[in-house]
């Protein structure tokens, strides 16, 4: 499942929103939120921001269907990654080939390191890093964490996991 | 009126704490009826009498360092008549000895046993419980986990009927002191450790605590006794706290976390290690305290916090076990 958020321009008159909602329902999407940005009305058109949870396979068809009804899609952004967690790593993170450590997550194809904060107080002393990982689902996140843990174990890096999921 | 005869094996911090409480006859009589201590043994000697003067025994131990009569615990079990053994000798995680032999002998003899010694339970929990059942006596061990903090009887008795889904706990006060101090003062591990040694919070040989061994032993007892598992010490995945940096706390804090040494057991997990604990989590505790977060199918979450160590505190758990043994028998 992916979370897609799009901004469409609708004429400020009855029945317009249905033109967008109908295709969402057709492609089995689940609407998470709808926001009318009435303060941004220009030339009689209201920007409406819609977030939808939908199967990745259907995203393209959904967008085409909405466009075919004469509606302008002003912006579209697909956020594939829905599960996120942070872990702390302690050890010789830099000198043990940082990029291969990150690859343990990134090469999965279903998870990515989306944020990293490293603290290196002294040369040759262990560094500490906070790594934030996002994945397309909880199961995938768990797998990516296991991969990272295995690589850290080999490199003598301690991985501190959260007690509860985020 | 029946006179309950007690034997105390092990006269260190816990044994002496128990003796101090047993001096208060009025307090204990209300719990178990008439009682007397007929034997006390430490690693070097013993005192045997129909009615030992506990005050005097404590004085001798303080002055001489050991007890006078040349008798071993094994000899006492063979030759002295008693109803309950308080087995309070030091823990050995690998062999369980000498406590394991003491407990087996006492159970076989038909005596109840109350112990604060983790070793025997870690090594042979199932075997000891079967032995107790076969001989129709009780083996109680509240003091082995969490000191004064009630957890064994709390789950067995007060949460009876619940299936335990998971237990997450801080089971070592030394580690929790070091980590919460590192968090607060932003000091390196080594500095906080030496300070803890000076204060008597950490032992001269700290590895048993800081490597997570003590927590893992307690976790094995919880898993076997309360979750009907059959796990061994070697089954526990253990990471200690020695490599934690002060920067780890600063970085974790940015995301609303601190770091604590957590022992965790559920169907898939049996591990001890440093974990990111949300500042809102009840397990985000400070100082030498212990705490346990229990998740069950009926009662859902239950949280306990208390003192995990100390002579009188641990003795409190021993006394409560003694009371439990006689709670159904006192009016017979």
XYZ file of C-alpha atoms in Angstrom:
498
model
C 0.000 0.000 0.000
C 1.127 3.542 -0.692
C -0.027 6.846 0.637
C -0.658 9.335 -2.148
C -1.411 12.973 -1.599
C -2.634 15.168 -4.433
C -3.833 18.703 -4.837
C -6.613 19.135 -7.414
C -8.293 22.316 -8.643
C -12.078 22.146 -8.458
C -14.670 24.627 -9.685
C -16.397 26.273 -6.747
C -19.808 24.737 -7.365
C -21.727 21.609 -6.276
C -20.811 18.132 -7.495
C -17.134 18.737 -8.243
C -15.604 16.729 -5.427
C -17.557 13.650 -6.480
C -15.589 13.600 -9.727
C -12.447 12.934 -7.712
C -13.951 10.632 -5.112
C -15.610 8.345 -7.607
C -12.327 7.135 -9.193
C -10.784 6.712 -5.732
C -13.586 4.382 -4.807
C -13.342 2.604 -8.169
C -9.646 1.790 -7.564
C -10.303 0.757 -3.934
C -8.486 3.689 -2.390
C -9.144 4.763 1.176
C -9.448 8.514 1.722
C -7.460 9.572 4.760
C -8.147 13.300 4.592
C -9.667 16.037 2.453
C -8.801 19.684 2.979
C -10.472 22.508 1.058
C -8.086 25.432 0.811
C -10.790 28.033 0.453
C -8.420 30.820 1.348
C -6.526 30.061 -1.865
C -9.486 30.378 -4.285
C -8.414 31.944 -7.570
C -10.421 32.398 -10.756
C -13.327 30.506 -9.170
C -11.267 27.430 -8.475
C -10.581 25.882 -5.023
C -7.420 23.868 -4.413
C -8.372 20.651 -2.567
C -5.765 18.464 -0.925
C -6.637 14.779 -0.720
C -4.652 11.988 0.943
C -5.427 8.459 -0.148
C -4.163 5.053 0.894
C -4.114 2.910 -2.220
C -2.439 -0.108 -3.814
C 0.708 1.065 -5.679
C -0.493 -0.693 -8.834
C -3.573 1.520 -9.046
C -1.936 4.919 -8.571
C -1.322 5.601 -12.259
C -4.819 4.504 -13.321
C -6.363 6.653 -10.619
C -4.521 9.773 -11.768
C -5.437 9.173 -15.417
C -9.078 8.626 -14.520
C -9.246 11.881 -12.568
C -7.580 13.791 -15.408
C -10.004 12.277 -17.951
C -12.825 14.033 -16.088
C -11.279 17.394 -16.917
C -9.786 18.030 -13.511
C -6.367 19.591 -13.155
C -3.981 17.842 -10.785
C -1.844 20.657 -9.449
C 0.463 18.544 -7.378
C 1.036 14.874 -6.756
C 3.298 13.128 -4.334
C 3.512 9.516 -3.503
C 4.897 8.519 -0.153
C 5.760 4.872 -0.365
C 7.235 4.602 3.075
C 4.669 4.362 5.822
C 6.527 2.713 8.742
C 9.344 4.495 10.498
C 11.628 3.810 13.418
C 14.851 5.163 14.846
C 17.806 3.247 16.254
C 21.022 4.329 17.927
C 24.303 2.833 16.723
C 27.483 2.949 18.812
C 30.901 1.880 17.563
C 33.405 2.579 14.807
C 30.627 3.548 12.425
C 32.723 5.594 9.988
C 35.799 3.374 9.830
C 33.797 0.225 9.203
C 32.472 1.529 5.870
C 29.405 3.549 6.695
C 27.895 3.193 3.244
C 27.876 -0.606 3.426
C 26.091 -0.344 6.792
C 23.422 1.880 5.273
C 23.192 -0.448 2.281
C 21.963 -3.179 4.622
C 18.741 -1.155 4.695
C 18.734 0.688 1.359
C 19.468 -2.366 -0.800
C 16.343 -4.133 0.433
C 14.272 -2.078 -1.987
C 11.504 -1.803 0.591
C 13.251 0.316 3.209
C 15.515 3.348 3.305
C 17.671 5.237 5.741
C 15.876 8.585 5.663
C 17.786 10.451 8.356
C 21.106 10.132 10.131
C 22.741 12.118 12.872
C 26.313 11.200 13.814
C 28.250 12.443 16.790
C 32.034 11.964 16.730
C 33.501 13.486 19.880
C 37.092 12.206 19.455
C 39.220 10.800 16.691
C 39.609 7.001 16.951
C 36.942 6.820 19.654
C 33.580 5.138 18.974
C 30.988 7.361 17.344
C 27.293 7.432 18.062
C 24.589 7.756 15.428
C 20.834 8.053 15.364
C 19.535 6.374 12.234
C 15.936 6.740 11.090
C 14.628 4.020 8.825
C 11.404 4.068 6.832
C 9.829 1.101 5.073
C 6.726 0.358 3.063
C 5.177 -1.614 5.925
C 5.719 -2.891 9.475
C 6.876 -6.337 8.380
C 9.340 -4.825 5.903
C 10.618 -2.453 8.575
C 11.242 -5.403 10.868
C 13.188 -7.201 8.144
C 15.287 -4.119 7.374
C 16.098 -3.787 11.087
C 17.178 -7.434 11.206
C 19.465 -6.864 8.206
C 20.998 -3.816 9.845
C 21.419 -5.667 13.123
C 23.266 -8.520 11.409
C 25.658 -6.121 9.658
C 26.268 -4.193 12.904
C 26.987 -7.409 14.761
C 29.653 -8.337 12.210
C 31.225 -4.889 12.516
C 31.127 -4.807 16.309
C 28.628 -1.945 16.332
C 25.981 -1.927 19.070
C 22.448 -1.299 17.861
C 19.967 0.077 20.378
C 16.376 -0.503 19.319
C 13.276 1.216 20.642
C 11.277 -0.649 23.266
C 7.969 0.137 21.558
C 7.206 0.662 17.863
C 6.922 4.318 16.846
C 0.375 -24.576 69.422
C 2.896 -25.811 66.853
C 6.331 -24.234 66.953
C 7.682 -23.604 63.415
C 11.419 -24.291 63.223
C 13.434 -22.149 60.828
C 16.969 -22.671 59.504
C 18.925 -19.810 57.905
C 21.571 -20.811 55.352
C 23.734 -17.882 54.340
C 24.396 -15.045 56.770
C 25.447 -12.233 54.445
C 23.505 -9.026 53.786
C 20.202 -10.799 53.087
C 20.564 -13.389 55.864
C 21.286 -10.718 58.425
C 18.426 -8.590 57.130
C 16.070 -11.536 57.589
C 17.424 -12.164 61.111
C 16.822 -8.525 62.027
C 13.179 -8.770 60.972
C 12.713 -12.144 62.709
C 13.746 -10.497 66.016
C 10.403 -8.652 65.879
C 8.381 -11.581 67.270
C 5.091 -9.718 67.314
C 5.288 -8.832 63.615
C 6.114 -12.395 62.521
C 3.763 -14.238 64.940
C 0.788 -12.467 63.359
C 1.833 -13.998 60.041
C 2.879 -17.554 60.838
C 2.223 -18.246 64.538
C 4.867 -19.412 67.003
C 8.340 -19.864 65.543
C 11.966 -20.270 66.457
C 15.284 -20.277 64.586
C 17.145 -23.551 65.194
C 20.136 -23.175 62.879
C 22.151 -20.441 61.190
C 25.059 -21.197 58.874
C 27.473 -19.025 56.930
C 30.259 -20.130 54.589
C 32.639 -20.898 57.465
C 30.584 -21.930 60.485
C 27.219 -22.240 62.187
C 25.113 -21.863 65.316
C 22.757 -24.646 66.371
C 20.276 -24.377 69.247
C 16.606 -25.082 70.026
C 16.068 -21.369 70.190
C 18.819 -19.152 68.800
C 19.134 -15.642 70.217
C 19.205 -13.723 66.908
C 20.555 -10.541 68.450
C 23.496 -12.453 69.843
C 24.068 -14.265 66.541
C 24.215 -10.923 64.711
C 26.677 -9.585 67.289
C 28.955 -12.603 66.868
C 28.835 -12.320 63.065
C 29.651 -8.597 63.206
C 32.500 -9.089 65.667
C 34.066 -12.340 64.453
C 33.134 -12.214 60.783
C 31.877 -15.792 60.911
C 29.871 -18.160 63.106
C 31.627 -20.390 65.693
C 30.532 -24.025 65.327
C 32.369 -26.079 62.723
C 29.330 -27.440 60.925
C 28.454 -27.274 57.233
C 24.975 -26.658 55.793
C 24.932 -30.250 54.505
C 25.629 -31.578 57.988
C 22.922 -29.370 59.463
C 20.339 -30.567 56.919
C 21.233 -34.171 57.794
C 21.187 -33.757 61.556
C 18.906 -30.873 62.592
C 15.103 -30.979 62.587
C 13.514 -27.920 60.926
C 10.379 -27.018 58.916
C 11.567 -24.206 56.647
C 15.002 -23.505 55.183
C 15.776 -19.910 54.271
C 18.409 -20.481 51.561
C 20.226 -17.157 51.260
C 23.705 -18.164 50.043
C 25.451 -16.308 47.166
C 24.434 -16.894 43.556
C 26.370 -18.968 41.055
C 24.645 -18.773 37.675
C 26.687 -21.564 36.079
C 26.441 -24.371 38.646
C 23.739 -23.110 41.008
C 25.939 -24.274 43.894
C 26.064 -24.444 46.820
C 22.389 -23.434 46.927
C 21.245 -26.110 44.490
C 22.429 -28.977 46.698
C 21.018 -27.293 49.815
C 17.588 -26.809 48.247
C 17.399 -30.341 46.823
C 18.334 -31.885 50.163
C 15.809 -29.779 52.064
C 12.971 -30.520 49.645
C 13.755 -34.249 49.728
C 13.725 -34.076 53.503
C 10.216 -32.611 53.350
C 11.101 -29.050 54.341
C 9.756 -25.886 52.713
C 12.405 -23.641 51.156
C 12.433 -19.859 50.747
C 15.363 -18.604 48.680
C 16.905 -15.353 47.470
C 19.464 -17.309 45.437
C 18.968 -17.060 41.666
C 21.518 -19.736 40.730
C 19.590 -22.895 41.638
C 16.421 -21.640 39.916
C 18.264 -20.578 36.759
C 20.018 -23.950 36.528
C 17.203 -26.300 37.536
C 13.810 -24.582 37.851
C 11.629 -27.420 36.528
C 13.509 -30.106 38.431
C 13.257 -28.221 41.724
C 9.550 -27.489 41.298
C 8.845 -31.154 40.563
C 10.852 -32.158 43.592
C 8.898 -29.751 45.803
C 5.591 -31.030 44.479
C 6.595 -34.656 44.936
C 7.501 -34.019 48.555
C 4.418 -31.887 49.156
C 6.385 -28.819 50.214
C 6.788 -25.318 48.843
C 9.751 -23.636 47.149
C 9.364 -19.846 47.246
C 11.641 -17.368 45.484
C 10.158 -13.852 45.472
C 13.510 -12.385 46.595
C 15.349 -13.682 43.502
C 13.804 -11.077 41.172
C 13.425 -7.393 41.904
C 14.300 -7.492 45.609
C 11.458 -5.971 47.598
C 9.424 -5.288 44.454
C 6.543 -7.799 44.320
C 6.448 -9.624 41.001
C 6.440 -13.427 41.418
C 3.522 -13.676 43.837
C 1.864 -10.683 42.205
C 1.607 -12.563 38.927
C 1.050 -16.053 40.359
C -1.519 -15.078 42.941
C -2.997 -11.657 42.226
C -3.032 -12.065 38.443
C -4.068 -15.730 38.636
C -6.067 -16.761 35.572
C -4.257 -14.337 33.293
C -2.035 -15.448 30.445
C 1.127 -13.389 30.513
C 1.815 -11.992 27.037
C 5.026 -10.151 27.785
C 7.219 -8.899 30.609
C 9.550 -5.951 30.153
C 11.596 -4.868 33.089
C 14.479 -3.045 34.635
C 15.867 -5.765 36.875
C 19.268 -4.382 37.816
C 19.517 -1.264 39.954
C 23.253 -0.797 39.345
C 22.782 -0.517 35.577
C 19.794 1.757 35.953
C 21.747 4.026 38.296
C 24.648 4.263 35.825
C 22.420 4.920 32.791
C 20.154 7.467 34.451
C 23.223 9.251 35.847
C 24.852 9.318 32.382
C 21.624 10.749 31.001
C 21.394 13.474 33.633
C 25.031 14.496 34.049
C 26.229 13.803 30.466
C 29.219 11.920 31.898
C 31.092 8.991 30.321
C 30.412 5.438 31.465
C 33.778 4.957 33.242
C 33.353 8.064 35.378
C 29.851 7.138 36.500
C 30.931 3.548 37.173
C 33.755 4.555 39.527
C 31.403 6.931 41.309
C 28.874 4.106 41.691
C 31.615 1.901 43.166
C 32.527 4.576 45.682
C 28.883 4.853 46.731
C 28.643 1.075 47.097
C 26.022 0.910 44.343
C 28.317 -1.078 42.049
C 30.425 -3.983 43.269
C 34.228 -4.094 43.013
C 33.810 -6.642 40.220
C 31.000 -4.984 38.332
C 30.861 -7.282 35.290
C 28.043 -9.455 36.641
C 25.774 -6.397 36.684
C 26.948 -4.247 33.768
C 27.322 -7.119 31.287
C 23.632 -7.910 31.790
C 24.254 -11.317 33.417
C 22.269 -10.575 36.581
C 19.305 -9.247 34.555
C 19.419 -12.282 32.253
C 19.355 -14.692 35.224
C 16.278 -12.938 36.588
C 14.648 -12.981 33.159
C 15.124 -16.766 32.959
C 13.365 -17.137 36.316
C 10.449 -14.919 35.191
C 10.081 -16.785 31.879
C 10.096 -20.229 33.484
C 8.072 -19.417 36.583
C 5.457 -17.067 35.157
C 5.181 -17.792 31.447
C 5.430 -21.570 31.613
C 8.533 -21.608 29.429
C 11.482 -23.958 29.665
C 14.430 -21.701 28.856
C 18.045 -21.709 29.978
C 20.487 -18.911 30.687
C 22.258 -19.544 27.363
C 18.996 -18.922 25.496
C 19.053 -15.244 26.504
C 20.452 -12.762 23.966
C 22.551 -10.463 26.178
C 24.121 -7.046 25.524
C 25.540 -5.037 28.419
C 25.839 -1.300 28.992
C 29.641 -0.873 28.971
C 29.848 0.629 25.478
C 27.125 3.242 25.840
C 28.402 6.745 25.122
C 27.132 10.001 26.659
C 26.373 11.213 23.101
C 23.884 8.365 22.720
C 21.685 10.001 25.356
C 21.859 13.409 23.664
C 20.994 11.997 20.259
C 18.212 9.804 21.662
C 16.753 12.758 23.555
C 16.195 14.621 20.259
C 13.636 11.967 19.379
C 12.130 11.871 22.880
C 14.008 8.803 24.071
C 16.369 7.825 26.824
C 18.345 4.577 27.161
C 17.767 1.848 29.767
C 18.877 -1.755 30.173
C 15.686 -3.720 29.527
C 15.022 -7.418 30.079
C 12.238 -8.574 27.789
C 10.383 -11.837 27.347
C 7.497 -12.714 25.048
C 6.737 -15.625 22.755
C 9.449 -14.643 20.233
C 11.882 -12.712 22.411
C 14.172 -13.488 25.315
C 16.721 -10.736 25.587
C 18.555 -8.267 27.780
C 20.028 -5.151 26.233
C 20.084 -1.362 26.148
C 16.908 -0.022 24.528
C 15.487 3.319 23.494
C 12.756 4.040 26.028
C 10.279 6.831 25.354
C 10.329 9.523 28.031
C 6.585 8.852 28.457
C 7.079 5.139 29.096
C 6.617 4.127 32.744
C 9.922 2.218 32.480
C 11.743 5.536 32.119
C 12.778 5.391 35.795
C 15.795 6.880 37.549
C 18.334 5.778 40.159
C 18.676 2.278 41.585
C 14.989 1.417 41.310
C 13.643 -1.681 39.578
C 10.406 -1.798 37.587
C 8.407 -4.299 35.593
C 5.731 -3.758 32.950
C 3.542 -6.855 32.605
C 1.112 -7.391 29.747
C -1.627 -9.983 30.216
C -4.684 -11.082 28.259
C -7.249 -10.206 30.918
C -5.811 -7.454 33.122
C -3.900 -5.893 30.162
C -1.023 -3.721 31.509
C 0.226 -3.860 35.081
C 3.210 -1.828 36.245
C 5.265 -2.382 39.407
C 8.143 -0.329 40.732
C 10.275 -0.800 43.833
C 13.645 -1.319 45.413
C 15.576 -4.096 43.748
C 18.330 -4.525 46.297
C 19.332 -3.863 49.890
C 19.546 -6.070 52.949
C 16.219 -5.270 54.620
C 14.429 -4.708 51.287
C 15.357 -8.157 49.989
C 14.584 -9.665 53.396
C 11.086 -8.183 53.025
C 10.504 -10.511 50.063
C 11.851 -13.501 52.036
C 9.479 -12.761 54.922
C 6.509 -12.404 52.562
C 7.294 -15.853 51.113
C 7.460 -17.297 54.614
C 4.070 -15.767 55.351
C 2.676 -17.208 52.116
C 3.734 -20.755 53.054
C 1.790 -20.551 56.305
C -1.104 -18.394 55.067
C -3.248 -21.491 54.528
C -1.869 -23.417 57.467
C -1.968 -20.903 60.292
C -5.503 -21.769 61.368
C -5.308 -25.513 60.839
